Short mmCIF file of C-alpha atoms in Angstrom, two decimals:
data_model
loop_
_atom_site.label_atom_id
_atom_site.label_comp_id
_atom_site.label_asym_id
_atom_site.label_seq_id
_atom_site.Cartn_x
_atom_site.Cartn_y
_atom_site.Cartn_z
CA MET A 2 36.95 -167.24 161.87
CA THR A 3 39.38 -167.58 158.20
CA ALA A 4 38.89 -170.55 156.80
CA ILE A 5 43.04 -173.02 156.72
CA ASP A 6 44.17 -174.42 153.91
CA HIS A 7 48.04 -175.18 155.35
CA PHE A 8 48.17 -175.09 159.23
CA LEU A 9 51.76 -174.91 160.75
CA SER A 10 51.86 -175.60 164.17
CA ASN A 11 54.36 -174.03 166.81
CA ASP A 12 56.03 -177.18 166.48
CA ASN A 13 57.75 -175.27 163.52
CA GLY A 14 58.96 -172.63 165.56
CA LYS A 15 62.66 -171.83 164.98
CA GLY A 16 65.05 -169.01 166.92
CA SER A 17 66.31 -167.05 163.38
CA PHE A 18 65.55 -166.44 159.96
CA SER A 19 68.36 -168.12 158.27
CA ALA A 20 68.55 -170.14 154.24
CA ASP A 21 69.95 -172.87 155.83
CA ILE A 22 66.11 -174.04 157.42
CA GLU A 23 64.15 -176.57 155.41
CA PRO A 24 61.04 -175.31 154.47
CA VAL A 25 58.39 -176.78 156.46
CA LEU A 26 55.82 -175.60 153.38
CA ARG A 27 56.16 -175.33 149.88
CA ILE A 28 53.15 -172.50 148.48
CA LYS A 29 51.97 -171.65 144.66
CA PRO A 30 52.16 -167.41 145.65
CA GLY A 31 48.44 -166.01 144.18
CA THR A 32 46.65 -168.87 144.66
CA GLY A 33 44.40 -167.19 147.29
CA GLU A 34 45.22 -170.03 149.67
CA THR A 35 45.86 -169.31 153.17
CA ILE A 36 48.72 -170.38 155.66
CA GLY A 37 47.90 -170.49 159.65
CA PHE A 38 51.12 -169.60 161.53
CA GLU A 39 50.40 -170.83 164.98
CA THR A 40 52.90 -169.17 167.28
CA ASP A 41 54.29 -170.37 171.02
CA ASP A 42 54.75 -167.93 173.89
CA GLU A 43 56.20 -170.97 176.18
CA VAL A 44 58.79 -168.31 177.21
CA TYR A 45 56.44 -166.42 178.94
CA ASP A 46 54.64 -169.54 180.44
CA GLN A 47 58.48 -170.56 182.37
CA LEU A 48 58.53 -167.08 183.44
CA TYR A 49 55.04 -166.48 184.68
CA GLU A 50 55.95 -169.89 186.66
CA GLY A 51 59.01 -167.90 188.82
CA LYS A 52 61.36 -168.80 186.42
CA THR A 53 64.25 -166.53 186.17
CA LEU A 54 66.15 -165.64 182.68
CA ASP A 55 68.72 -167.51 182.82
CA GLN A 56 66.75 -170.68 184.07
CA ILE A 57 64.46 -171.29 180.61
CA THR A 58 64.84 -173.30 178.52
CA ALA A 59 62.29 -172.04 175.60
CA GLN A 60 63.53 -170.66 172.77
CA ILE A 61 62.09 -166.54 172.92
CA ASN A 62 60.25 -165.39 169.61
CA PRO A 63 60.53 -168.43 167.89
CA VAL A 64 59.48 -168.06 164.61
CA THR A 65 56.82 -170.36 162.97
CA GLY A 66 58.44 -171.30 159.21
CA PRO A 67 60.12 -171.48 156.60
CA VAL A 68 58.00 -171.01 154.10
CA TYR A 69 58.95 -171.82 150.54
CA VAL A 70 57.32 -169.51 148.07
CA GLU A 71 57.48 -170.55 144.44
CA GLY A 72 59.15 -168.47 142.00
CA ALA A 73 60.26 -166.00 144.85
CA GLU A 74 63.86 -164.48 144.07
CA PRO A 75 66.32 -162.11 145.38
CA GLY A 76 65.47 -158.87 144.29
CA ASP A 77 62.01 -159.29 144.48
CA THR A 78 58.93 -158.83 147.00
CA LEU A 79 56.78 -160.55 149.03
CA ALA A 80 53.00 -159.28 150.43
CA VAL A 81 52.04 -161.40 152.68
CA HIS A 82 48.06 -160.10 153.63
CA ILE A 83 46.82 -160.55 156.89
CA HIS A 84 43.36 -161.99 157.12
CA ASP A 85 43.10 -162.60 160.36
CA ILE A 86 44.74 -163.61 164.28
CA GLU A 87 43.26 -165.85 165.91
CA LEU A 88 44.52 -165.53 169.68
CA THR A 89 44.03 -168.21 172.92
CA GLU A 90 42.30 -167.30 175.96
CA PHE A 91 45.09 -165.73 178.31
CA GLY A 92 48.63 -163.36 177.61
CA TYR A 93 51.43 -162.33 179.39
CA SER A 94 53.00 -159.10 180.65
CA VAL A 95 56.28 -159.42 181.91
CA TYR A 96 59.52 -157.08 182.79
CA LEU A 97 62.60 -158.40 182.53
CA PRO A 98 65.32 -156.18 184.76
CA GLY A 99 67.11 -153.93 182.53
CA ALA A 100 64.77 -153.87 179.47
CA GLY A 101 63.04 -151.44 178.31
CA ALA A 102 62.67 -147.89 178.61
CA LEU A 103 61.16 -148.08 182.67
CA ALA A 104 63.81 -150.51 183.66
CA GLU A 105 65.40 -147.83 186.60
CA ARG A 106 61.59 -147.59 187.39
CA MET A 107 60.44 -151.22 187.91
CA GLY A 108 64.45 -151.91 188.85
CA GLN A 109 65.74 -155.66 189.33
CA ASP A 110 62.31 -157.43 190.90
CA GLN A 111 60.80 -159.50 187.87
CA MET A 112 57.62 -159.62 186.92
CA ALA A 113 54.83 -161.37 185.04
CA ARG A 114 51.13 -161.37 184.91
CA ARG A 115 48.78 -163.50 183.28
CA ILE A 116 46.26 -161.12 180.93
CA PRO A 117 42.85 -163.00 180.51
CA VAL A 118 41.68 -162.74 176.84
CA LYS A 119 38.20 -163.65 176.03
CA ASP A 120 35.79 -162.45 173.81
CA GLY A 121 37.75 -160.04 171.81
CA LYS A 122 38.57 -158.38 174.97
CA VAL A 123 41.91 -157.94 177.17
CA THR A 124 41.74 -157.45 180.38
CA LEU A 125 44.74 -155.73 181.84
CA LEU A 126 43.39 -155.03 185.43
CA ASN A 127 40.17 -155.57 186.92
CA GLY A 128 37.95 -152.56 186.01
CA VAL A 129 39.91 -152.56 182.78
CA GLU A 130 39.26 -153.95 180.17
CA VAL A 131 40.39 -153.12 176.46
CA ASP A 132 39.43 -154.24 173.06
CA ALA A 133 42.37 -156.71 171.64
CA LEU A 134 44.53 -155.24 168.77
CA PRO A 135 46.54 -158.51 167.68
CA MET A 136 48.35 -157.78 165.61
CA ILE A 137 52.37 -160.32 164.63
CA GLY A 138 55.56 -158.51 165.64
CA CYS A 139 58.20 -161.29 164.25
CA ILE A 140 57.74 -161.33 160.52
CA GLY A 141 60.39 -161.90 157.45
CA THR A 142 62.33 -163.61 155.11
CA ALA A 143 65.73 -165.61 155.48
CA PRO A 144 68.95 -162.66 154.84
CA ALA A 145 71.39 -163.86 152.21
CA GLU A 146 74.07 -164.27 154.49
CA GLY A 147 73.98 -165.18 158.17
CA GLU A 148 70.56 -165.62 160.27
CA GLY A 149 68.21 -163.13 161.25
CA SER A 150 67.58 -162.19 164.45
CA VAL A 151 63.80 -163.33 166.09
CA VAL A 152 65.19 -160.43 168.94
CA MET A 153 67.16 -158.18 168.01
CA PRO A 154 68.54 -156.26 166.23
CA SER A 155 65.76 -155.90 162.49
CA PHE A 156 67.01 -156.67 159.59
CA ALA A 157 66.09 -155.44 155.63
CA GLY A 158 64.13 -158.85 154.92
CA GLY A 159 61.85 -157.92 158.59
CA GLY A 160 62.40 -159.28 162.00
CA ASN A 161 60.80 -158.29 165.18
CA MET A 162 59.95 -155.03 164.10
CA ASP A 163 56.90 -155.36 166.81
CA LEU A 164 54.48 -152.73 164.31
CA THR A 165 51.02 -152.75 165.35
CA ASP A 166 49.56 -152.34 162.21
CA ALA A 167 50.88 -155.97 161.28
CA LYS A 168 47.12 -156.58 161.97
CA PRO A 169 44.32 -158.61 159.79
CA GLY A 170 43.75 -156.06 157.07
CA SER A 171 46.94 -154.99 156.66
CA THR A 172 49.84 -155.93 153.72
CA VAL A 173 53.43 -156.53 155.03
CA TYR A 174 56.26 -156.27 152.09
CA LEU A 175 59.27 -158.12 152.80
CA PRO A 176 62.57 -157.79 150.76
CA VAL A 177 63.65 -161.03 148.45
CA ASP A 178 67.15 -162.08 149.93
CA VAL A 179 67.16 -165.68 148.20
CA PRO A 180 65.31 -168.05 146.55
CA GLY A 181 61.71 -169.26 147.81
CA ALA A 182 62.23 -165.96 150.49
CA LEU A 183 61.47 -168.13 153.60
CA LEU A 184 59.01 -166.24 155.46
CA SER A 185 58.31 -166.76 158.89
CA ILE A 186 56.45 -165.68 161.49
CA GLY A 187 56.03 -165.44 165.17
CA ASP A 188 55.42 -163.28 168.90
CA ILE A 189 51.55 -162.36 168.29
CA HIS A 190 50.61 -159.89 170.16
CA ALA A 191 46.79 -159.77 171.69
CA ILE A 192 47.78 -155.78 172.14
CA MET A 193 50.30 -152.92 171.93
CA SER A 194 51.09 -150.04 173.01
CA ARG A 195 53.53 -148.05 169.90
CA GLY A 196 56.81 -147.93 170.54
CA GLU A 197 56.70 -150.19 173.23
CA SER A 198 57.98 -148.81 176.19
CA SER A 199 58.45 -151.87 178.52
CA PHE A 200 59.73 -154.15 175.49
CA VAL A 201 56.86 -156.43 175.55
CA ALA A 202 53.22 -155.90 174.84
CA ILE A 203 50.46 -158.22 176.08
CA GLU A 204 52.29 -161.70 174.36
CA ALA A 205 50.01 -163.45 173.48
CA GLN A 206 50.11 -167.75 171.76
CA GLY A 207 47.61 -167.61 168.59
CA THR A 208 47.35 -167.84 165.21
CA ALA A 209 48.31 -165.63 162.15
CA ILE A 210 46.35 -166.52 159.12
CA VAL A 211 48.16 -164.75 155.49
CA SER A 212 47.81 -165.09 152.35
CA VAL A 213 51.65 -164.25 149.73
CA ASP A 214 51.62 -163.00 146.40
CA LEU A 215 54.56 -161.98 144.46
CA ILE A 216 55.98 -158.83 143.32
CA LYS A 217 58.64 -159.86 140.53
CA GLY A 218 61.30 -157.12 139.80
CA VAL A 219 60.28 -154.64 142.34
CA LYS A 220 62.69 -154.84 145.81
CA HIS A 221 63.08 -152.33 148.70
CA ARG A 222 65.40 -151.63 150.93
CA ALA A 223 62.63 -152.27 154.00
CA PRO A 224 59.46 -153.73 154.70
CA ARG A 225 56.94 -151.78 154.33
CA ILE A 226 53.29 -152.42 155.34
CA GLU A 227 49.86 -151.04 153.78
CA THR A 228 46.56 -150.81 155.17
CA GLU A 229 42.91 -149.32 154.30
CA ASP A 230 43.64 -145.42 154.52
CA GLU A 231 47.77 -145.93 154.73
CA TRP A 232 51.30 -146.46 153.08
CA ILE A 233 53.28 -147.28 155.92
CA PHE A 234 57.18 -146.73 155.62
CA ILE A 235 59.74 -148.90 157.96
CA GLY A 236 63.26 -146.79 158.74
CA LEU A 237 65.93 -148.93 159.71
CA GLY A 238 69.26 -147.42 161.18
CA ASN A 239 71.43 -146.93 164.25
CA PRO A 240 71.52 -144.37 165.51
CA VAL A 241 67.85 -143.76 165.57
CA GLN A 242 68.31 -140.56 163.69
CA GLU A 243 69.60 -142.86 160.75
CA SER A 244 66.15 -145.03 160.92
CA ILE A 245 64.02 -141.78 160.73
CA GLN A 246 66.43 -140.32 157.95
CA ARG A 247 66.04 -143.81 155.52
CA GLY A 248 62.43 -143.91 156.44
CA TYR A 249 61.57 -140.49 155.10
CA GLU A 250 63.85 -140.97 152.24
CA ASP A 251 61.41 -143.34 151.04
CA VAL A 252 58.07 -141.75 151.72
CA PHE A 253 60.02 -139.15 149.46
CA ASP A 254 61.00 -141.15 146.99
CA PHE A 255 57.66 -143.41 146.76
CA LEU A 256 55.97 -139.87 146.28
CA VAL A 257 58.47 -139.06 143.06
CA GLU A 258 59.44 -141.66 141.75
CA ASP A 259 55.92 -144.36 142.02
CA ASN A 260 53.69 -141.16 142.38
CA GLY A 261 54.40 -138.55 139.98
CA TYR A 262 55.06 -136.08 142.55
CA SER A 263 57.74 -133.01 142.10
CA ARG A 264 60.52 -132.65 144.49
CA GLU A 265 59.59 -129.46 145.44
CA ASP A 266 55.57 -130.84 145.43
CA ALA A 267 56.91 -133.99 147.39
CA TYR A 268 58.62 -132.36 149.86
CA VAL A 269 55.93 -129.75 150.61
CA VAL A 270 52.91 -132.42 151.18
CA MET A 271 55.29 -134.42 153.13
CA SER A 272 56.60 -131.11 155.48
CA ALA A 273 52.77 -131.04 156.53
CA LEU A 274 51.10 -134.91 156.49
CA ALA A 275 53.88 -137.45 156.47
CA HIS A 276 53.86 -138.50 160.36
CA SER A 277 56.44 -140.60 162.22
CA GLU A 278 56.87 -142.51 165.52
CA LEU A 279 58.65 -145.26 166.95
CA GLY A 280 58.16 -148.60 166.38
CA GLY A 281 59.36 -151.64 168.34
CA PRO A 282 62.80 -150.38 170.58
CA THR A 283 64.17 -153.48 168.84
CA GLY A 284 67.63 -151.99 167.26
CA SER A 285 69.22 -152.41 164.32
CA GLU A 286 73.10 -153.22 164.68
CA ASP A 287 74.08 -156.29 167.41
CA PRO A 288 73.44 -155.29 170.91
CA ASP A 289 75.45 -155.45 173.90
CA PRO A 290 75.80 -159.38 174.67
CA LEU A 291 76.06 -158.12 178.52
CA HIS A 292 73.02 -156.40 177.87
CA PRO A 293 71.34 -158.21 175.03
CA PHE A 294 67.90 -156.10 176.40
CA THR A 295 69.39 -153.07 175.94
CA ALA A 296 68.24 -151.76 172.45
CA ILE A 297 70.18 -150.04 170.19
CA GLY A 298 69.09 -147.78 167.74
CA ALA A 299 65.50 -148.64 166.91
CA VAL A 300 62.80 -149.41 164.30
CA THR A 301 60.67 -146.31 163.11
CA VAL A 302 57.60 -145.43 161.49
CA HIS A 303 56.65 -143.55 158.36
CA ARG A 304 52.88 -142.25 157.15
CA LEU A 305 51.83 -141.52 153.84
CA PRO A 306 47.68 -141.10 153.83
CA LYS A 307 46.54 -143.06 150.44
CA SER A 308 44.29 -140.11 149.83
CA LEU A 309 47.72 -137.89 148.70
CA LEU A 310 48.28 -140.79 145.71
CA LYS A 311 47.17 -139.20 142.21
#
């Protein structure tokens, strides 16, 4: 178990990313001090109890925070190191009518199941037990104007991207658009299929334990993730083809501008080894207000092996 220097309970949950929200903690970056962001899944408790979407009173995907990072200014980047994610003893699988790629197959009957999570295992069905692969679904900094959604769309500072690589051992890089950055985290999953076909994962309350570094004078147009073996570039755009193109462009610029590849060499390498996939189906523009869980656009994920870097 990772030691926690600053614990933020889910009583600090908020319904958006916003520069207008007062920070609940101020930290100095680069100290190695850890912050525990406890998340909240009360909405799934209520759905499991039989309430319909129009009856629930809990905030969907609340994010805990925000945390003010001293010295962070617009044009900088936060490096959020994920040390551990501690889960409670159960999660939920929920179907909301009209949501996700399987809506036409599932029909109009709402479903909610409680899924046991114990000793690092997730029991999906009787006889179907898998290793827990906890991850952060919603992470980001505050936008310069307006509010960043905790459901959709994702935005340049992050949001509900639902990336399986936002996991222990990874570093998430987030653009800074306001003084202090205002970091918030929510929506922990016990495990999630890449692409999130159902629009939900095995949703689970838990605590994400992170530390924060600050990179001055460097800012990307979208979040990035670094794992032990890969750099992962996030594409945001609508339609999805724009998201894919922007992600590919960021990989290309990383090779050429940051790592000394020629344009031609970067092109050849990417043609062979830059793998792409869908992230969460959380869109990148405002959804239809009459169908708030119908994704527009998509978050895309573009992978580059670290072994290629000079």
